Each structure stands twice: as structure tokens, then as C-alpha cells.
């Protein structure tokens, strides 16, 4: 058990969806949260990361910094996704190993697992088959991060652990019709369509893929529990256990946003992986349960969007 009381915890990527949730949740543990704005530290620069870590000397680090986006953004910018994410993980882990950090938590994503993995997906599926092509670059960078954490643990005895969340959503997400994940993209599209009284709108793909969604505040609680109680180098899956098809999700978001026009599926756009539900047995074994059901979480996220339209559409590079 690691008490976080009075620990100085660096949340790398505090402006992103996960980072903001951690900044909200960590103070209740008695920890003090360290952050650095993007303009003051480019985590892709090794010298800058080395200098910052030596100056600030945190006790614990959480790598929530990443270049992320939805399926469209992944397909448009594979070079950014592989380069940024590999550099961020490599620089932070390598430099952390040399300042005697007590513990580090690396965040990945369920897209690290093979496209045709057995469902629910356990960590033993890692590297057992080909990846989903639409997000291969991102997945490879995240797999490299997991392997780095394992290698530094083995060679130097570092307490580097990894968590793999399912698809996330919540307040503080990036809202962009082309680049963001499905929930913010559909909320934004439907909000515009309702206000402009459009009779129909387009939802990418066939509507048949299944996704497991988790509210980011539930993820933050899981990550804190992992820091406090978990040791070991196997990635730990964090999922809600609840799946929904994209078609049903679109209907639910239409209800919440008050959009009453037609929903037209557009198979010219990619579906991505057909299904990716995680086996989250390790988290459940630690006593963690998600508390925010999808409908309530979507309503709260839409309210947040309505109140924060300007910042929600900003161009985040970290998530
Ligand atoms: O959220 P999303 O981009 O993530 O897409 P992935 C989920 C599903 O929603 C896909 C469909 O089947 C999309 O085709 N979809 C329908 C839409 N309409 C839209 C729309 O307007 N925007 C978006 N974005 N999707 C991402 C990975 O995959 O998952 C990332 O690309 C990351 O690397 C993340 O791992 C968790 O689940 O397909």
C-alpha cells in the first residue's frame, strides 16, 4: 500500500480529459499535484524533460499526456500519433528512472490489443495478433510504452505500472466534429443540427460496432487505487463492463441533445474494430466499480459542453 498523503504527484498531461479528472480527484488523497503547462515543457524533448524532472523532483508521476483523437484523427495523423506518444513515454520513463521516482503510472488504451482478440480481452492477448489498422500507429506507441515500463522494472527495479482504459468520455473532452472521439463528435453534430433544424445528419460507419464506455471520473478513481495498491508489470485493464452499439449510442445522444431529425449511417467512413470489451478482473478484484452510468454521464458531459463551448473546441495536443 502506497500512501499518497503529502506525496508530490506529477500529472503529465493535466490539460487533457484524463489529466483534468486526476487533478480533480487527487487532492482528496492528501497528495499535492504538480503540473506544467504545455508551452513551458514539450514532453517530446528529452533535454527539457530531464531538466524539468531534476528541478521539480516529484515522488510519483502519471503519464496522462498523449496525442490522442478519434478514428478520423488517427487515420489522418499516424506520424504525429506514433512520434509524439513514443517520445513522451520514452522521455518521461527514462528520466524518471534516474531521479529515483517512487512510482509511475503509464496510461495506454484498449486499442493495444489485436483486432480479433478473444472477448472480453485479457492482458494475455497482447501481441498475439494483428492490430486494428485505423489506429495501429497509436497502438504501437502505447505497446512500446508498456514494454518500456516492464523493461525499466526488470532492469532497474522501477515501480512502473500500466493501465489500459476502454473508450473514455466526460467533461474536459475535446469537441471537434472531425478529430474527436465518437461521443463528443456526435454531441457537437447533434447540437448544431438541432439548433439549425436539420432534418438529417450523418453518423460514420455502419452503426454496428460495439464500444465499452467509461466516465473519466470513474477512471480517475481506478488510477488512484492502482497507484495506492497495485504492483506488477502486466497492464491492468479498466473498463465499465457495459457495451453499446454505435447506433444505440447515437439514439441516446439524440435524446439527450434534443435532436429529432434522422440518423443516417455512412459506411463510406470506417467502423474501426468491431468489438473491444475489456476483461477488468484485476480492477474488480481491488474492489473498484464504476459509479456513473452511461446515460447520467452523457447528460453531465453535454451540460459541461453547453457551458464550455469555447474551451471544449480548443486544439488540445495532450489528452
Ligand atoms: O470514438 P472513436 O473514434 O474510437 O469511434 P475507436 C468509435 C466508433 O464510432 C467507430 C463511430 O465505429 C466510428 O466509426 N463513429 C460514428 C464516429 N460517428 C462518428 C463520428 O462522428 N466521430 C467519430 N470519431 N466516430 C479510437 C482509436 O478508436 O479509440 C484511438 O482510434 C483510441 O486510438 C480510442 O484507442 C479509445 O474506438 O474506433
Short mmCIF file of N, CA and C in Angstrom, two decimals, residues 67-156:
data_model
loop_
_atom_site.label_atom_id
_atom_site.label_comp_id
_atom_site.label_asym_id
_atom_site.label_seq_id
_atom_site.Cartn_x
_atom_site.Cartn_y
_atom_site.Cartn_z
N UNK A 67 -0.80 12.33 -27.50
CA UNK A 67 -1.53 12.84 -28.66
C UNK A 67 -2.62 11.81 -28.95
N UNK A 68 -3.86 12.23 -28.82
CA UNK A 68 -4.99 11.30 -28.99
C UNK A 68 -6.05 11.91 -29.90
N UNK A 69 -6.92 11.06 -30.37
CA UNK A 69 -8.03 11.53 -31.19
C UNK A 69 -8.90 10.35 -31.56
N UNK A 70 -9.97 10.64 -32.25
CA UNK A 70 -10.87 9.59 -32.69
C UNK A 70 -10.33 8.89 -33.93
N UNK A 71 -11.17 8.06 -34.49
CA UNK A 71 -10.75 7.21 -35.61
C UNK A 71 -10.29 8.05 -36.81
N UNK A 72 -10.96 9.18 -37.05
CA UNK A 72 -10.59 10.04 -38.18
C UNK A 72 -9.24 10.67 -37.98
N UNK A 73 -8.99 11.16 -36.78
CA UNK A 73 -7.72 11.80 -36.46
C UNK A 73 -6.58 10.79 -36.51
N UNK A 74 -6.82 9.58 -36.00
CA UNK A 74 -5.81 8.52 -36.05
C UNK A 74 -5.41 8.22 -37.49
N UNK A 75 -6.41 8.22 -38.37
CA UNK A 75 -6.10 7.88 -39.77
C UNK A 75 -5.39 9.04 -40.48
N UNK A 76 -5.73 10.27 -40.08
CA UNK A 76 -5.14 11.43 -40.75
C UNK A 76 -3.72 11.72 -40.29
N UNK A 77 -3.38 11.37 -39.03
CA UNK A 77 -2.10 11.82 -38.48
C UNK A 77 -1.29 10.70 -37.83
N UNK A 78 -1.10 9.57 -38.54
CA UNK A 78 -0.39 8.46 -37.89
C UNK A 78 1.04 8.81 -37.47
N UNK A 79 1.68 9.70 -38.21
CA UNK A 79 3.06 10.06 -37.85
C UNK A 79 3.06 10.82 -36.52
N UNK A 80 2.15 11.77 -36.36
CA UNK A 80 2.06 12.51 -35.09
C UNK A 80 1.75 11.54 -33.94
N UNK A 81 0.85 10.62 -34.20
CA UNK A 81 0.42 9.72 -33.12
C UNK A 81 1.55 8.80 -32.69
N UNK A 82 2.33 8.29 -33.65
CA UNK A 82 3.40 7.36 -33.24
C UNK A 82 4.57 8.14 -32.65
N UNK A 83 4.95 9.26 -33.28
CA UNK A 83 6.13 10.00 -32.81
C UNK A 83 5.87 10.63 -31.44
N UNK A 84 4.81 11.40 -31.32
CA UNK A 84 4.56 12.12 -30.06
C UNK A 84 4.45 11.14 -28.89
N UNK A 85 3.69 10.06 -29.11
CA UNK A 85 3.43 9.17 -27.99
C UNK A 85 4.65 8.34 -27.60
N UNK A 86 5.45 7.97 -28.59
CA UNK A 86 6.68 7.24 -28.24
C UNK A 86 7.66 8.15 -27.51
N UNK A 87 7.80 9.39 -27.99
CA UNK A 87 8.75 10.32 -27.36
C UNK A 87 8.33 10.65 -25.93
N UNK A 88 7.03 10.92 -25.75
CA UNK A 88 6.54 11.28 -24.40
C UNK A 88 6.83 10.14 -23.42
N UNK A 89 6.47 8.91 -23.83
CA UNK A 89 6.66 7.76 -22.93
C UNK A 89 8.15 7.52 -22.67
N UNK A 90 8.94 7.56 -23.73
CA UNK A 90 10.37 7.26 -23.58
C UNK A 90 11.04 8.31 -22.70
N UNK A 91 10.80 9.57 -22.96
CA UNK A 91 11.48 10.63 -22.21
C UNK A 91 11.09 10.59 -20.73
N UNK A 92 9.81 10.46 -20.47
CA UNK A 92 9.39 10.53 -19.06
C UNK A 92 9.88 9.30 -18.29
N UNK A 93 9.74 8.12 -18.91
CA UNK A 93 10.17 6.92 -18.16
C UNK A 93 11.68 6.90 -17.98
N UNK A 94 12.43 7.21 -19.03
CA UNK A 94 13.89 7.14 -18.93
C UNK A 94 14.39 8.13 -17.88
N UNK A 95 13.90 9.33 -17.93
CA UNK A 95 14.40 10.35 -16.99
C UNK A 95 13.88 10.09 -15.57
N UNK A 96 12.68 9.54 -15.44
CA UNK A 96 12.15 9.22 -14.11
C UNK A 96 12.99 8.15 -13.43
N UNK A 97 13.47 7.21 -14.24
CA UNK A 97 14.28 6.12 -13.67
C UNK A 97 15.54 6.66 -13.01
N UNK A 98 16.00 7.82 -13.48
CA UNK A 98 17.27 8.36 -12.98
C UNK A 98 17.10 9.36 -11.85
N UNK A 99 15.87 9.66 -11.46
CA UNK A 99 15.72 10.58 -10.31
C UNK A 99 15.15 9.85 -9.10
N UNK A 100 15.06 8.52 -9.20
CA UNK A 100 14.60 7.76 -8.04
C UNK A 100 13.14 8.00 -7.69
N UNK A 101 12.33 8.17 -8.71
CA UNK A 101 10.88 8.34 -8.50
C UNK A 101 10.33 7.12 -7.76
N UNK A 102 9.36 7.32 -6.86
CA UNK A 102 8.83 6.18 -6.10
C UNK A 102 7.94 5.27 -6.95
N UNK A 103 7.09 5.90 -7.78
CA UNK A 103 6.16 5.08 -8.57
C UNK A 103 5.72 5.87 -9.80
N UNK A 104 5.45 5.17 -10.87
CA UNK A 104 4.98 5.81 -12.10
C UNK A 104 3.84 4.99 -12.69
N UNK A 105 2.84 5.68 -13.18
CA UNK A 105 1.70 5.02 -13.83
C UNK A 105 1.62 5.48 -15.27
N UNK A 106 1.68 4.53 -16.18
CA UNK A 106 1.61 4.81 -17.62
C UNK A 106 0.22 4.45 -18.13
N UNK A 107 -0.36 5.36 -18.91
CA UNK A 107 -1.71 5.12 -19.44
C UNK A 107 -1.69 4.75 -20.91
N UNK A 108 -2.36 3.67 -21.24
CA UNK A 108 -2.47 3.26 -22.64
C UNK A 108 -3.92 3.30 -23.07
N UNK A 109 -4.32 2.28 -23.82
CA UNK A 109 -5.67 2.27 -24.39
C UNK A 109 -6.01 0.85 -24.82
N UNK A 110 -7.30 0.55 -24.87
CA UNK A 110 -7.72 -0.80 -25.25
C UNK A 110 -7.35 -1.14 -26.70
N UNK A 111 -6.97 -0.13 -27.50
CA UNK A 111 -6.63 -0.43 -28.90
C UNK A 111 -5.26 -1.08 -29.03
N UNK A 112 -4.55 -1.31 -27.91
CA UNK A 112 -3.26 -2.05 -27.98
C UNK A 112 -3.48 -3.52 -28.30
N UNK A 113 -4.70 -4.01 -28.08
CA UNK A 113 -4.94 -5.45 -28.26
C UNK A 113 -5.28 -5.77 -29.72
N UNK A 114 -5.01 -7.03 -30.13
CA UNK A 114 -5.30 -7.39 -31.52
C UNK A 114 -6.77 -7.17 -31.87
N UNK A 115 -6.99 -6.81 -33.12
CA UNK A 115 -8.35 -6.55 -33.60
C UNK A 115 -9.27 -7.74 -33.36
N UNK A 116 -8.74 -8.94 -33.55
CA UNK A 116 -9.59 -10.12 -33.42
C UNK A 116 -9.36 -10.86 -32.10
N UNK A 117 -8.99 -10.13 -31.06
CA UNK A 117 -8.74 -10.76 -29.76
C UNK A 117 -10.02 -11.40 -29.23
N UNK A 118 -9.84 -12.46 -28.44
CA UNK A 118 -10.99 -13.09 -27.74
C UNK A 118 -11.60 -12.08 -26.79
N UNK A 119 -12.94 -12.07 -26.71
CA UNK A 119 -13.64 -11.12 -25.86
C UNK A 119 -14.21 -11.84 -24.63
N UNK A 120 -14.23 -11.24 -23.45
CA UNK A 120 -13.57 -9.99 -23.10
C UNK A 120 -12.06 -10.13 -23.16
N UNK A 121 -11.37 -9.02 -23.44
CA UNK A 121 -9.94 -9.07 -23.75
C UNK A 121 -9.11 -8.99 -22.48
N UNK A 122 -8.30 -10.02 -22.29
CA UNK A 122 -7.39 -10.03 -21.14
C UNK A 122 -5.99 -9.63 -21.57
N UNK A 123 -5.12 -9.27 -20.63
CA UNK A 123 -3.77 -8.82 -20.97
C UNK A 123 -2.94 -9.86 -21.69
N UNK A 124 -3.34 -11.15 -21.57
CA UNK A 124 -2.58 -12.21 -22.26
C UNK A 124 -2.73 -12.11 -23.78
N UNK A 125 -3.72 -11.31 -24.26
CA UNK A 125 -3.90 -11.16 -25.71
C UNK A 125 -2.86 -10.25 -26.35
N UNK A 126 -2.15 -9.48 -25.54
CA UNK A 126 -1.21 -8.51 -26.08
C UNK A 126 -0.21 -9.20 -27.01
N UNK A 127 -0.03 -8.63 -28.19
CA UNK A 127 0.92 -9.11 -29.20
C UNK A 127 0.63 -10.53 -29.70
N UNK A 128 -0.64 -10.92 -29.63
CA UNK A 128 -0.99 -12.26 -30.11
C UNK A 128 -1.61 -12.23 -31.51
N UNK A 129 -1.70 -11.06 -32.14
CA UNK A 129 -2.28 -10.99 -33.48
C UNK A 129 -2.22 -9.59 -34.03
N UNK A 130 -2.64 -9.41 -35.31
CA UNK A 130 -2.57 -8.09 -35.94
C UNK A 130 -3.48 -7.06 -35.27
N UNK A 131 -3.05 -5.79 -35.32
CA UNK A 131 -3.80 -4.68 -34.71
C UNK A 131 -4.85 -4.16 -35.68
N UNK A 132 -5.80 -3.39 -35.15
CA UNK A 132 -6.78 -2.70 -35.98
C UNK A 132 -6.02 -1.63 -36.79
N UNK A 133 -6.11 -1.68 -38.13
CA UNK A 133 -5.29 -0.75 -38.93
C UNK A 133 -5.57 0.73 -38.67
N UNK A 134 -6.82 1.10 -38.34
CA UNK A 134 -7.12 2.53 -38.23
C UNK A 134 -6.35 3.21 -37.10
N UNK A 135 -5.93 2.43 -36.10
CA UNK A 135 -5.16 3.10 -35.02
C UNK A 135 -3.86 2.37 -34.68
N UNK A 136 -3.29 1.77 -35.72
CA UNK A 136 -2.08 0.97 -35.49
C UNK A 136 -0.92 1.81 -34.95
N UNK A 137 -0.74 3.01 -35.51
CA UNK A 137 0.40 3.83 -35.09
C UNK A 137 0.30 4.19 -33.60
N UNK A 138 -0.89 4.58 -33.19
CA UNK A 138 -1.12 4.92 -31.78
C UNK A 138 -0.91 3.68 -30.90
N UNK A 139 -1.45 2.56 -31.34
CA UNK A 139 -1.36 1.33 -30.55
C UNK A 139 0.09 0.89 -30.40
N UNK A 140 0.86 0.99 -31.48
CA UNK A 140 2.27 0.56 -31.40
C UNK A 140 3.03 1.44 -30.40
N UNK A 141 2.76 2.74 -30.40
CA UNK A 141 3.42 3.63 -29.44
C UNK A 141 3.04 3.26 -28.01
N UNK A 142 1.78 2.93 -27.80
CA UNK A 142 1.34 2.57 -26.44
C UNK A 142 1.90 1.20 -26.02
N UNK A 143 2.01 0.27 -26.98
CA UNK A 143 2.63 -1.02 -26.65
C UNK A 143 4.10 -0.80 -26.28
N UNK A 144 4.78 0.08 -27.03
CA UNK A 144 6.18 0.40 -26.69
C UNK A 144 6.26 0.96 -25.27
N UNK A 145 5.30 1.78 -24.89
CA UNK A 145 5.28 2.34 -23.52
C UNK A 145 5.15 1.24 -22.47
N UNK A 146 4.26 0.29 -22.73
CA UNK A 146 4.09 -0.83 -21.77
C UNK A 146 5.40 -1.60 -21.65
N UNK A 147 6.01 -1.88 -22.81
CA UNK A 147 7.25 -2.66 -22.80
C UNK A 147 8.39 -1.89 -22.14
N UNK A 148 8.39 -0.56 -22.29
CA UNK A 148 9.39 0.25 -21.58
C UNK A 148 9.20 0.13 -20.09
N UNK A 149 7.96 0.27 -19.64
CA UNK A 149 7.68 0.19 -18.20
C UNK A 149 8.14 -1.17 -17.66
N UNK A 150 7.86 -2.22 -18.41
CA UNK A 150 8.27 -3.56 -17.97
C UNK A 150 9.79 -3.69 -17.95
N UNK A 151 10.44 -3.13 -18.96
CA UNK A 151 11.90 -3.25 -19.05
C UNK A 151 12.60 -2.48 -17.94
N UNK A 152 12.11 -1.28 -17.64
CA UNK A 152 12.73 -0.49 -16.56
C UNK A 152 12.46 -1.12 -15.20
N UNK A 153 11.32 -1.78 -15.08
CA UNK A 153 11.04 -2.51 -13.82
C UNK A 153 12.03 -3.66 -13.68
N UNK A 154 12.24 -4.39 -14.79
CA UNK A 154 13.09 -5.57 -14.71
C UNK A 154 14.56 -5.18 -14.49
N UNK A 155 15.03 -4.20 -15.27
CA UNK A 155 16.47 -3.88 -15.20
C UNK A 155 16.84 -3.03 -13.98
N UNK A 156 15.99 -2.05 -13.67
CA UNK A 156 16.35 -1.10 -12.61
C UNK A 156 15.47 -1.22 -11.36
#
